[in-house]
XYZ file of C-alpha atoms in Angstrom:
651
model
C -3.829 -93.680 -134.087
C -0.455 -95.404 -134.203
C 0.908 -92.882 -136.697
C -0.218 -90.032 -134.428
C 1.766 -91.518 -131.545
C 4.815 -92.119 -133.749
C 4.693 -88.478 -134.863
C 4.811 -87.073 -131.313
C 7.713 -84.672 -130.718
C 8.763 -84.725 -127.057
C 11.799 -82.433 -127.327
C 10.000 -79.362 -125.947
C 8.020 -81.098 -123.176
C 10.746 -82.916 -121.229
C 12.766 -81.096 -118.575
C 15.722 -83.480 -118.589
C 17.057 -86.673 -120.108
C 15.426 -88.837 -117.429
C 11.945 -87.508 -118.245
C 12.706 -87.895 -121.940
C 13.733 -91.544 -121.485
C 10.622 -92.360 -119.423
C 8.280 -90.639 -121.873
C 9.995 -92.267 -124.843
C 9.562 -95.712 -123.252
C 5.872 -95.004 -122.615
C 5.415 -93.949 -126.234
C 7.124 -97.149 -127.424
C 4.742 -99.217 -125.286
C 1.759 -97.327 -126.680
C 2.935 -98.010 -130.234
C 3.250 -101.724 -129.423
C -0.263 -101.746 -127.958
C -1.607 -100.229 -131.197
C -0.054 -102.885 -133.417
C -2.214 -104.114 -136.289
C -2.963 -107.831 -136.322
C -3.845 -108.866 -139.859
C -6.152 -111.695 -138.744
C -7.858 -109.676 -135.986
C -10.638 -107.250 -136.982
C -11.023 -103.948 -135.149
C -14.703 -104.617 -134.432
C -16.873 -107.703 -134.142
C -20.252 -106.354 -133.081
C -22.680 -103.471 -133.163
C -25.372 -102.215 -130.802
C -28.263 -99.990 -131.904
C -29.999 -98.579 -128.853
C -33.673 -97.625 -128.712
C -34.398 -93.891 -129.186
C -35.239 -93.708 -125.468
C -31.794 -94.987 -124.407
C -28.280 -93.689 -125.135
C -29.970 -91.129 -127.417
C -30.625 -93.929 -129.894
C -26.930 -94.127 -130.768
C -25.140 -96.898 -132.614
C -21.941 -98.317 -131.150
C -19.447 -100.615 -132.839
C -17.862 -103.008 -130.327
C -14.219 -104.096 -130.662
C -11.141 -105.337 -128.857
C -9.994 -101.804 -128.112
C -11.103 -98.209 -128.389
C -10.612 -96.669 -131.839
C -11.111 -92.982 -132.631
C -10.866 -90.959 -135.826
C -8.568 -88.032 -136.614
C -10.845 -85.651 -134.675
C -10.854 -87.860 -131.576
C -14.444 -89.028 -132.058
C -15.000 -92.712 -131.138
C -15.489 -95.127 -134.014
C -15.167 -98.394 -132.063
C -15.938 -98.803 -128.361
C -13.782 -101.040 -126.185
C -15.565 -104.309 -125.295
C -14.888 -103.571 -121.623
C -16.741 -100.241 -121.575
C -20.077 -100.172 -119.683
C -21.951 -99.245 -122.871
C -20.684 -102.510 -124.448
C -22.021 -104.763 -121.714
C -25.444 -105.379 -123.322
C -23.649 -106.969 -126.289
C -22.961 -109.894 -123.936
C -25.869 -109.711 -121.501
C -28.900 -108.579 -123.517
C -31.492 -111.159 -124.555
C -35.058 -111.328 -125.812
C -36.229 -111.621 -122.209
C -34.036 -108.712 -121.088
C -33.174 -106.546 -124.133
C -31.540 -103.809 -121.997
C -32.799 -101.027 -124.299
C -31.077 -102.583 -127.316
C -33.061 -102.441 -130.545
C -30.553 -104.391 -132.650
C -27.485 -106.495 -131.927
C -25.338 -107.281 -134.945
C -22.548 -109.858 -135.002
C -19.930 -109.736 -137.735
C -18.247 -112.799 -139.212
C -14.660 -112.712 -140.422
C -12.391 -115.024 -142.387
C -8.679 -114.272 -142.209
C -9.424 -110.756 -140.977
C -11.870 -109.958 -143.820
C -15.539 -109.244 -143.173
C -17.546 -112.093 -144.709
C -20.935 -112.111 -142.965
C -23.181 -110.420 -140.447
C -26.175 -111.488 -138.395
C -28.861 -109.340 -136.759
C -30.981 -109.862 -133.645
C -33.870 -107.442 -133.066
C -33.981 -107.857 -129.308
C -36.820 -105.387 -128.672
C -39.047 -106.707 -131.476
C -41.660 -109.058 -129.943
C -42.364 -110.538 -133.380
C -38.876 -112.026 -133.641
C -38.226 -115.203 -131.667
C -35.036 -116.089 -129.810
C -32.566 -118.199 -131.775
C -29.032 -119.493 -131.577
C -26.481 -117.357 -133.368
C -24.911 -119.231 -136.286
C -21.966 -116.832 -136.408
C -21.392 -117.340 -132.696
C -21.407 -121.101 -133.211
C -19.074 -120.828 -136.197
C -16.611 -118.674 -134.236
C -16.546 -121.176 -131.360
C -15.972 -124.069 -133.794
C -13.330 -122.286 -135.895
C -10.201 -124.478 -136.308
C -7.453 -124.063 -133.695
C -4.137 -123.331 -135.390
C -1.502 -121.427 -133.440
C -1.737 -120.133 -129.863
C -4.913 -119.603 -127.861
C -7.178 -116.803 -129.125
C -9.194 -114.247 -127.233
C -12.951 -114.854 -126.962
C -14.218 -111.256 -126.852
C -16.631 -111.961 -129.699
C -18.145 -115.026 -128.022
C -18.224 -114.306 -124.274
C -21.419 -115.764 -122.828
C -23.590 -114.035 -120.175
C -22.475 -116.308 -117.312
C -18.847 -115.798 -118.358
C -19.306 -112.030 -118.636
C -20.551 -111.813 -115.048
C -17.254 -113.305 -113.855
C -15.142 -111.214 -116.239
C -16.663 -107.963 -114.953
C -16.613 -108.798 -111.231
C -14.815 -106.191 -109.139
C -11.154 -105.930 -108.189
C -11.763 -105.900 -104.430
C -13.089 -109.464 -104.279
C -11.484 -112.767 -105.205
C -13.261 -115.248 -107.479
C -12.858 -119.009 -107.859
C -14.141 -120.531 -111.102
C -14.906 -124.259 -111.163
C -15.293 -125.283 -114.770
C -15.155 -128.564 -116.630
C -13.364 -129.071 -119.961
C -14.356 -126.591 -122.655
C -16.265 -124.205 -120.371
C -13.806 -121.401 -121.115
C -12.477 -120.868 -117.594
C -8.943 -120.008 -118.763
C -10.254 -117.486 -121.261
C -12.560 -116.032 -118.595
C -9.596 -115.565 -116.247
C -7.480 -113.845 -118.898
C -10.322 -111.597 -119.990
C -10.999 -110.689 -116.374
C -7.409 -109.451 -116.153
C -7.964 -107.356 -119.277
C -11.181 -105.948 -117.805
C -9.567 -105.126 -114.447
C -6.687 -103.356 -116.205
C -9.261 -101.285 -118.081
C -11.334 -100.439 -114.995
C -8.462 -99.998 -112.504
C -5.470 -99.182 -114.695
C -3.664 -96.732 -112.395
C -3.968 -98.928 -109.323
C -2.816 -102.102 -111.089
C -0.018 -100.201 -112.845
C 1.394 -99.544 -109.358
C 0.753 -102.957 -107.814
C 1.149 -105.280 -110.812
C -0.683 -108.306 -112.187
C 0.464 -111.877 -112.691
C -0.874 -114.954 -114.497
C 0.299 -118.274 -113.013
C 0.064 -121.411 -115.147
C 0.967 -125.075 -114.591
C 3.952 -125.230 -116.972
C 5.864 -123.353 -119.661
C 4.008 -125.082 -122.516
C 0.703 -123.799 -121.165
C 2.018 -120.252 -120.672
C 3.370 -120.223 -124.219
C -0.028 -121.364 -125.482
C -1.902 -118.467 -123.794
C 0.730 -115.728 -124.068
C -0.841 -113.953 -127.083
C -4.328 -113.482 -125.622
C -3.702 -110.339 -123.567
C -1.410 -108.612 -126.109
C -4.159 -109.088 -128.723
C -6.372 -107.059 -126.393
C -3.743 -104.332 -126.079
C -2.467 -105.409 -122.635
C 1.313 -105.865 -122.673
C 2.348 -105.471 -119.030
C 0.932 -108.640 -117.465
C 3.639 -111.020 -116.289
C 3.375 -114.818 -116.589
C 5.016 -117.450 -114.405
C 4.736 -120.959 -113.014
C 4.688 -121.660 -109.279
C 8.228 -122.968 -109.729
C 9.292 -119.570 -111.080
C 7.872 -117.840 -108.001
C 9.829 -119.983 -105.534
C 13.085 -120.279 -107.483
C 15.357 -119.604 -104.506
C 17.393 -122.726 -105.347
C 17.962 -124.824 -108.440
C 15.569 -127.773 -108.589
C 17.502 -130.881 -109.593
C 15.806 -133.643 -107.604
C 12.414 -135.288 -107.398
C 10.440 -136.549 -104.396
C 8.564 -139.811 -104.275
C 4.789 -139.230 -103.928
C 4.746 -139.916 -100.162
C 7.454 -137.348 -99.416
C 5.913 -134.802 -101.792
C 2.522 -135.089 -100.091
C 4.032 -134.516 -96.630
C 6.212 -131.617 -97.794
C 3.191 -130.033 -99.469
C 0.992 -130.373 -96.377
C 0.006 -127.148 -94.608
C 1.362 -128.539 -91.324
C 4.848 -127.898 -92.676
C 4.181 -124.162 -92.315
C 3.982 -124.542 -88.531
C 7.057 -126.800 -88.504
C 8.980 -124.067 -90.309
C 7.628 -121.323 -88.039
C 8.794 -123.226 -84.968
C 12.190 -123.896 -86.551
C 12.713 -120.234 -87.417
C 11.727 -118.979 -83.954
C 13.943 -121.601 -82.308
C 16.963 -119.515 -83.273
C 15.998 -116.881 -80.683
C 17.938 -117.447 -77.450
C 16.799 -115.515 -74.320
C 19.679 -113.387 -72.947
C 21.329 -114.507 -69.695
C 23.925 -111.779 -69.285
C 23.439 -108.032 -68.710
C 24.369 -105.504 -71.411
C 26.898 -102.746 -70.742
C 27.109 -99.875 -73.245
C 30.089 -97.539 -72.972
C 29.660 -93.979 -74.261
C 32.472 -91.628 -73.521
C 33.234 -91.860 -69.820
C 29.816 -93.275 -68.904
C 28.725 -96.924 -68.745
C 25.071 -97.802 -69.114
C 23.887 -101.187 -67.877
C 20.746 -103.133 -68.842
C 20.049 -106.213 -66.694
C 19.360 -109.557 -68.360
C 15.724 -109.619 -67.246
C 15.031 -106.324 -69.047
C 16.668 -107.602 -72.227
C 14.572 -110.747 -71.928
C 11.388 -108.634 -71.641
C 12.300 -106.825 -74.871
C 12.914 -110.137 -76.652
C 9.705 -111.667 -75.269
C 7.648 -108.670 -76.423
C 8.997 -108.984 -79.958
C 8.250 -112.717 -79.994
C 4.714 -112.134 -78.704
C 4.027 -109.657 -81.520
C 4.674 -112.515 -83.982
C 6.084 -110.226 -86.658
C 8.511 -111.388 -89.341
C 11.744 -112.776 -87.921
C 13.877 -110.327 -89.913
C 11.718 -107.316 -89.004
C 11.954 -108.234 -85.318
C 15.719 -108.649 -85.640
C 15.962 -105.176 -87.186
C 13.786 -103.739 -84.383
C 15.728 -105.360 -81.542
C 18.780 -103.013 -81.499
C 16.451 -99.991 -81.583
C 14.439 -101.372 -78.661
C 17.615 -101.973 -76.682
C 18.893 -98.490 -77.567
C 15.600 -96.953 -76.422
C 15.947 -98.688 -73.040
C 19.480 -97.240 -72.732
C 18.168 -93.763 -73.612
C 15.618 -94.050 -70.819
C 18.545 -94.641 -68.449
C 20.297 -91.573 -69.866
C 17.224 -89.392 -69.401
C 16.842 -90.594 -65.825
C 20.450 -89.506 -65.246
C 19.654 -85.997 -66.486
C 20.897 -86.221 -70.063
C 18.847 -85.118 -73.074
C 19.625 -87.629 -75.871
C 17.943 -87.381 -79.295
C 17.287 -89.805 -82.168
C 20.886 -89.550 -83.346
C 22.072 -90.803 -79.992
C 19.596 -93.708 -80.138
C 20.868 -94.681 -83.599
C 24.462 -94.502 -82.346
C 23.637 -96.749 -79.380
C 21.872 -99.213 -81.686
C 25.106 -99.457 -83.711
C 27.255 -99.899 -80.598
C 29.435 -103.063 -80.777
C 28.050 -104.343 -77.468
C 24.460 -104.016 -78.727
C 25.373 -105.680 -82.036
C 26.951 -108.564 -80.131
C 23.780 -109.076 -78.075
C 21.596 -109.034 -81.211
C 23.897 -111.550 -82.926
C 23.769 -113.893 -79.921
C 20.084 -113.504 -79.078
C 18.504 -113.097 -82.529
C 20.933 -114.471 -85.146
C 20.346 -114.123 -88.873
C 18.543 -117.064 -90.497
C 19.219 -118.327 -94.010
C 15.959 -119.948 -95.296
C 17.701 -122.536 -97.495
C 20.097 -123.558 -94.714
C 17.156 -123.866 -92.323
C 15.268 -126.233 -94.663
C 18.493 -128.139 -95.316
C 18.878 -128.738 -91.579
C 15.231 -129.769 -91.173
C 15.524 -132.379 -93.926
C 18.950 -133.604 -92.784
C 18.822 -133.595 -88.963
C 16.310 -136.115 -87.519
C 16.488 -134.577 -84.033
C 15.961 -131.020 -85.283
C 12.958 -132.133 -87.373
C 11.492 -134.219 -84.530
C 11.779 -131.267 -82.114
C 9.865 -128.869 -84.332
C 7.420 -131.370 -85.845
C 6.326 -132.718 -82.459
C 2.554 -133.160 -82.421
C 2.360 -132.275 -86.127
C 4.048 -135.045 -88.118
C 4.103 -138.746 -87.311
C 7.358 -140.666 -87.147
C 6.581 -142.238 -90.550
C 5.965 -138.819 -92.086
C 9.223 -137.473 -90.682
C 11.113 -140.452 -92.092
C 9.473 -139.868 -95.485
C 10.856 -136.320 -95.818
C 14.327 -136.881 -94.349
C 17.161 -137.243 -96.830
C 18.704 -140.724 -96.764
C 22.105 -139.183 -97.518
C 22.156 -135.539 -96.330
C 24.005 -133.152 -98.672
C 26.958 -131.151 -97.380
C 25.690 -127.739 -98.419
C 22.849 -125.775 -99.991
C 24.686 -125.768 -103.328
C 25.266 -129.523 -103.463
C 21.709 -130.447 -102.398
C 19.411 -131.936 -105.043
C 16.400 -129.823 -104.154
C 12.934 -130.908 -105.265
C 10.084 -128.655 -106.337
C 8.434 -129.199 -102.931
C 11.681 -128.239 -101.161
C 11.761 -124.931 -103.056
C 8.253 -124.163 -101.772
C 9.403 -124.880 -98.199
C 12.317 -122.476 -98.664
C 9.896 -119.852 -99.952
C 7.751 -120.299 -96.826
C 10.838 -119.936 -94.624
C 11.924 -116.848 -96.577
C 8.529 -115.266 -95.941
C 8.825 -116.003 -92.226
C 12.084 -114.035 -92.266
C 11.022 -111.224 -94.608
C 7.554 -110.447 -95.983
C 6.969 -111.361 -99.627
C 5.849 -108.352 -101.738
C 2.198 -108.506 -102.808
C 0.724 -107.814 -106.247
C -2.585 -106.159 -107.028
C -4.120 -109.167 -108.782
C -3.080 -112.751 -109.469
C -4.711 -115.265 -111.825
C -4.033 -118.878 -110.847
C -4.938 -121.394 -113.549
C -5.164 -125.196 -113.215
C -5.275 -124.554 -109.475
C -6.641 -127.995 -108.587
C -3.127 -129.479 -108.852
C -1.507 -127.306 -106.189
C -0.513 -128.515 -102.739
C -1.524 -126.528 -99.641
C 2.013 -125.165 -99.357
C 1.932 -124.077 -103.013
C -1.368 -122.288 -102.379
C 0.315 -120.462 -99.508
C 3.182 -119.463 -101.808
C 0.724 -118.004 -104.332
C -1.357 -116.388 -101.577
C 1.686 -114.467 -100.356
C 1.910 -112.845 -103.795
C -1.620 -111.420 -103.471
C -1.936 -110.973 -99.694
C -3.002 -107.342 -100.106
C -4.570 -107.841 -103.546
C -7.186 -110.121 -105.068
C -7.104 -113.379 -106.992
C -8.901 -115.225 -109.774
C -8.615 -118.973 -109.171
C -9.406 -121.256 -112.109
C -9.637 -125.017 -112.115
C -11.578 -128.249 -112.319
C -11.542 -130.617 -109.354
C -12.092 -133.526 -111.770
C -8.786 -132.739 -113.500
C -6.618 -132.882 -110.379
C -3.763 -135.195 -111.358
C -1.302 -134.875 -108.472
C -1.317 -137.057 -105.334
C -1.983 -133.876 -103.334
C -4.724 -132.572 -105.668
C -7.312 -130.259 -104.140
C -10.223 -131.979 -102.435
C -12.475 -128.904 -102.245
C -12.305 -125.251 -103.220
C -13.162 -124.151 -99.674
C -10.017 -125.875 -98.417
C -7.887 -124.518 -101.255
C -9.095 -120.940 -100.785
C -8.378 -121.124 -97.061
C -4.761 -122.097 -97.791
C -4.592 -119.295 -100.371
C -5.652 -116.806 -97.715
C -8.887 -115.976 -99.588
C -11.567 -117.894 -97.629
C -14.234 -115.338 -98.587
C -13.708 -115.730 -102.347
C -16.889 -116.294 -104.348
C -17.018 -119.725 -106.024
C -18.653 -119.685 -109.466
C -19.354 -122.799 -111.540
C -19.344 -122.941 -115.334
C -21.261 -125.978 -116.573
C -21.963 -125.074 -120.207
C -19.276 -126.469 -122.499
C -18.473 -124.645 -125.732
C -15.399 -126.532 -126.922
C -15.739 -130.298 -126.519
C -18.406 -132.021 -128.692
C -21.338 -133.555 -126.827
C -20.422 -137.150 -127.749
C -16.851 -136.724 -126.522
C -17.678 -135.053 -123.203
C -20.397 -137.620 -122.493
C -17.883 -140.422 -123.030
C -15.276 -138.792 -120.776
C -17.901 -138.023 -118.116
C -18.348 -141.775 -117.511
C -15.192 -141.436 -115.389
C -16.599 -138.749 -113.067
C -18.452 -141.011 -110.578
C -15.257 -143.027 -110.073
C -12.833 -140.128 -109.529
C -14.826 -137.033 -108.535
C -18.243 -138.095 -107.253
C -20.599 -135.185 -106.776
C -19.245 -133.053 -109.616
C -21.824 -132.163 -112.250
C -20.865 -133.243 -115.787
C -20.391 -130.537 -118.401
C -23.390 -129.876 -120.642
C -21.944 -129.369 -124.112
C -23.815 -126.978 -126.411
C -22.120 -128.508 -129.455
C -23.591 -131.402 -131.370
C -21.090 -133.126 -133.645
C -22.257 -136.573 -134.773
C -19.369 -138.911 -135.550
C -16.892 -136.902 -133.458
C -15.931 -139.954 -131.355
C -14.298 -143.119 -132.691
C -13.042 -146.049 -130.582
C -10.611 -148.305 -132.477
C -9.368 -151.628 -131.010
C -6.025 -152.871 -132.398
C -3.551 -155.700 -132.000
C -0.548 -154.693 -129.869
C 1.921 -155.148 -132.730
C -0.247 -152.982 -135.031
C -0.907 -150.143 -132.570
C 1.947 -147.756 -133.579
C 1.065 -148.119 -137.281
C -2.627 -147.606 -136.518
C -1.804 -144.456 -134.548
C 0.204 -143.104 -137.480
C -2.706 -143.883 -139.837
C -5.128 -142.081 -137.510
C -2.827 -139.026 -137.471
C -2.713 -139.025 -141.276
C -6.505 -139.197 -141.394
C -6.805 -136.313 -138.918
C -4.366 -134.207 -140.945
C -6.770 -134.394 -143.887
C -9.045 -132.145 -141.828
C -8.453 -128.452 -141.250
C -6.955 -127.377 -137.928
C -4.526 -128.630 -135.287
C -3.921 -132.279 -134.392
C -2.822 -133.553 -130.989
C -1.449 -137.075 -130.516
C -1.733 -137.714 -126.763
C -0.095 -140.700 -125.108
C 1.150 -141.901 -121.745
C 4.567 -140.362 -121.088
C 6.267 -143.774 -121.249
C 4.887 -144.427 -124.763
C 5.976 -141.100 -126.278
C 9.408 -142.385 -127.471
C 7.787 -145.372 -129.238
C 5.289 -143.155 -131.032
C 7.940 -140.560 -131.874
C 9.935 -143.265 -133.627
C 6.822 -144.469 -135.489
C 6.074 -140.926 -136.686
C 9.694 -140.466 -137.743
C 9.699 -143.677 -139.762
C 6.435 -142.639 -141.422
C 7.912 -139.275 -142.404
C 5.456 -137.258 -140.313
C 6.796 -134.045 -138.776
C 5.538 -133.251 -135.293
C 5.879 -130.471 -132.728
C 6.355 -130.539 -128.965
C 3.779 -128.972 -126.610
C 4.159 -125.197 -126.541
C 5.609 -124.979 -130.053
C 3.353 -122.916 -132.274
C 1.400 -124.797 -134.907
C 1.423 -123.452 -138.456
C -0.371 -124.332 -141.659
C 2.569 -126.606 -142.534
C 3.143 -128.174 -139.069
C -0.133 -129.045 -137.389
C 0.658 -132.270 -135.504
C 1.798 -132.106 -131.875
C 2.992 -135.140 -129.894
C 1.766 -134.544 -126.341
C 2.781 -136.507 -123.211
C -0.359 -136.986 -121.124
C 1.316 -135.156 -118.217
C 1.468 -131.946 -120.306
C -1.959 -132.106 -121.977
C -3.837 -130.123 -119.349
C -5.097 -126.743 -120.554
C -4.253 -127.410 -124.204
C -6.759 -127.957 -127.010
C -6.630 -129.354 -130.545
C -9.176 -129.625 -133.326
C -8.608 -133.369 -133.596
C -7.080 -135.621 -130.972
C -5.666 -139.108 -131.430
C -5.425 -140.809 -128.024
C -3.064 -143.764 -127.719
C -3.749 -146.591 -125.236
C -5.992 -145.177 -122.448
C -5.015 -148.007 -120.065
C -1.359 -146.905 -120.284
C -2.373 -143.350 -119.336
C -4.102 -144.675 -116.200
C -1.288 -147.082 -115.336
C 1.315 -144.326 -115.665
C 0.099 -142.656 -112.445
C 0.812 -143.719 -108.846
C -2.832 -144.491 -108.040
C -6.044 -145.268 -109.923
C -7.881 -142.041 -109.073
C -5.023 -139.906 -110.365
C -4.751 -142.119 -113.449
C -8.459 -141.760 -114.236
C -8.188 -138.001 -113.857
C -5.222 -137.920 -116.207
C -7.277 -139.927 -118.721
C -10.223 -137.540 -118.275
C -7.919 -134.651 -119.218
C -6.627 -136.484 -122.286
C -10.135 -137.383 -123.474
C -11.330 -133.772 -123.302
C -8.711 -131.927 -125.390
C -10.591 -132.312 -128.714
C -12.629 -129.534 -130.327
C -13.914 -131.394 -133.392
C -13.069 -135.088 -133.147
C -11.475 -137.734 -130.943
C -10.062 -141.084 -132.053
C -9.152 -143.538 -129.282
C -6.878 -146.452 -130.204
C -6.187 -149.315 -127.806
C -4.645 -152.779 -127.739
C -5.092 -153.374 -124.006
C -8.667 -153.506 -122.644
C -10.176 -150.104 -121.994
C -10.434 -149.082 -118.316
C -13.677 -150.626 -116.994
C -14.858 -147.198 -115.807
C -15.390 -146.235 -119.462
C -17.972 -148.981 -119.903
C -21.403 -147.628 -120.730
């Protein structure tokens, strides 16, 4: 198929060089999408339908559609309707499938297959060994797709429609990130033309996470999906500063949206003088009260500040044209445009509805106590206002040390001035850590589209972490989104998730613990050490983990990372930073606890749990950070500690 595309001759089908360039670029993209991946088989399953359904045909199921030289299908795309029973059919509901076959691969070579005769009453239901083996396969390199192992409850979310938004609450190892990415792939398959026009975006918590997941969609043939962090979306200014938790919580509060709205609208000054427009030998006069009516009408419509400012000269010009018509003239649209550009009209617009620079507006709010107090009246307390005010106001936008929360405020102000363009679909992962104002920033990017929101309330590790999905979805502008919960864990061994779940009642009461489908006796080891021996013991645990196949993650409180880095260096162990791709030669990654979320490793060595908890501003956030660290392991977890373990981990 790739060779056929490469052999296309477009010389006789393009009218000009522009068409040729566009078509050539499209062909290049098609060639990229048809790239062979040596470790990725073209098919992973087969469906044999009963003679009474689909004419008794056999379909091979794969990551993408494959046809032969005559155009006849050899492999059916996993997203096609005919492929759906591969994921949904069961002994109780065979969906006209006589046989489902799963293929096992090692390094891209077919090594096994397994059959289920779904319509044969004599055969009992059983767990697929190949499915289990695929789930437990060692994690080396970036995140993989899960098209061969999608479970029925996951498939329902993946195939939900484009018109509605979906929120997926899922504990560690439930596959929520993979579900979100595969939903994007499905939507691009089912609504390709529409999403090609409107665009899709995946938003992750940090660059390390985005690097980890960036190969999933290309492996499925989807190359056009953009990836970004929330910080990338609101990068109107350079972020060089950091807020203390109190200030960050206030700046991230949804009440700040109303403070900004008031501040923006405060720039409008009702006119007090009449307008006189001179055209030729005639003078046309608009009294102040009529100008004020025009301004009041625009304010009452509550449209974007910039759009209203653009409309104001046309409204004034229309009022002048009415005067002209009353005097017997017959002006047309060209005359109205000329009046709107008249210096007297421009002067009125500049005085009444001046241009607003979003960054300068936020700078003034955070620097001028009186300006902030005026527009935060009834919204923020005096203590909250003091928390967000700069102790030493900067002189300009350029010299200000903006924080991440400040950038979000500027983005809100920018949207009040000019509407933010909307995409067709947005995937928001690790959403539980966003502030209300960050949700609003993301919501603006999908105001006319839909969203897939992924997260786990138990893993919220910011002081402003989401309290409930209903509240979060309201801030996102998607209050009607369907909330789905994934409770079956496929990644974390049962022993490990049960140990981590001891923290749930203390940090997220009411959340159901994950039910792991994986039994792995001996996967959890708790090792007490003397303080002076802890670095050496951690190094020894890493060496022991490296004797196993797969990736190794050494997770530690951020403050202890330099100590452990030095210990690894002295021991001659090479390590990677989060986001760097593991290889067969370099399989150990040193992970600060603050960056562990969303990542996974075959074996995890966790250093000093008490330090992870103590590294956060409050106990609840610390316990949540520890919960994240405890649930990154796929095959085994070793916990080493010199200080007493947090009491919440007691049995």
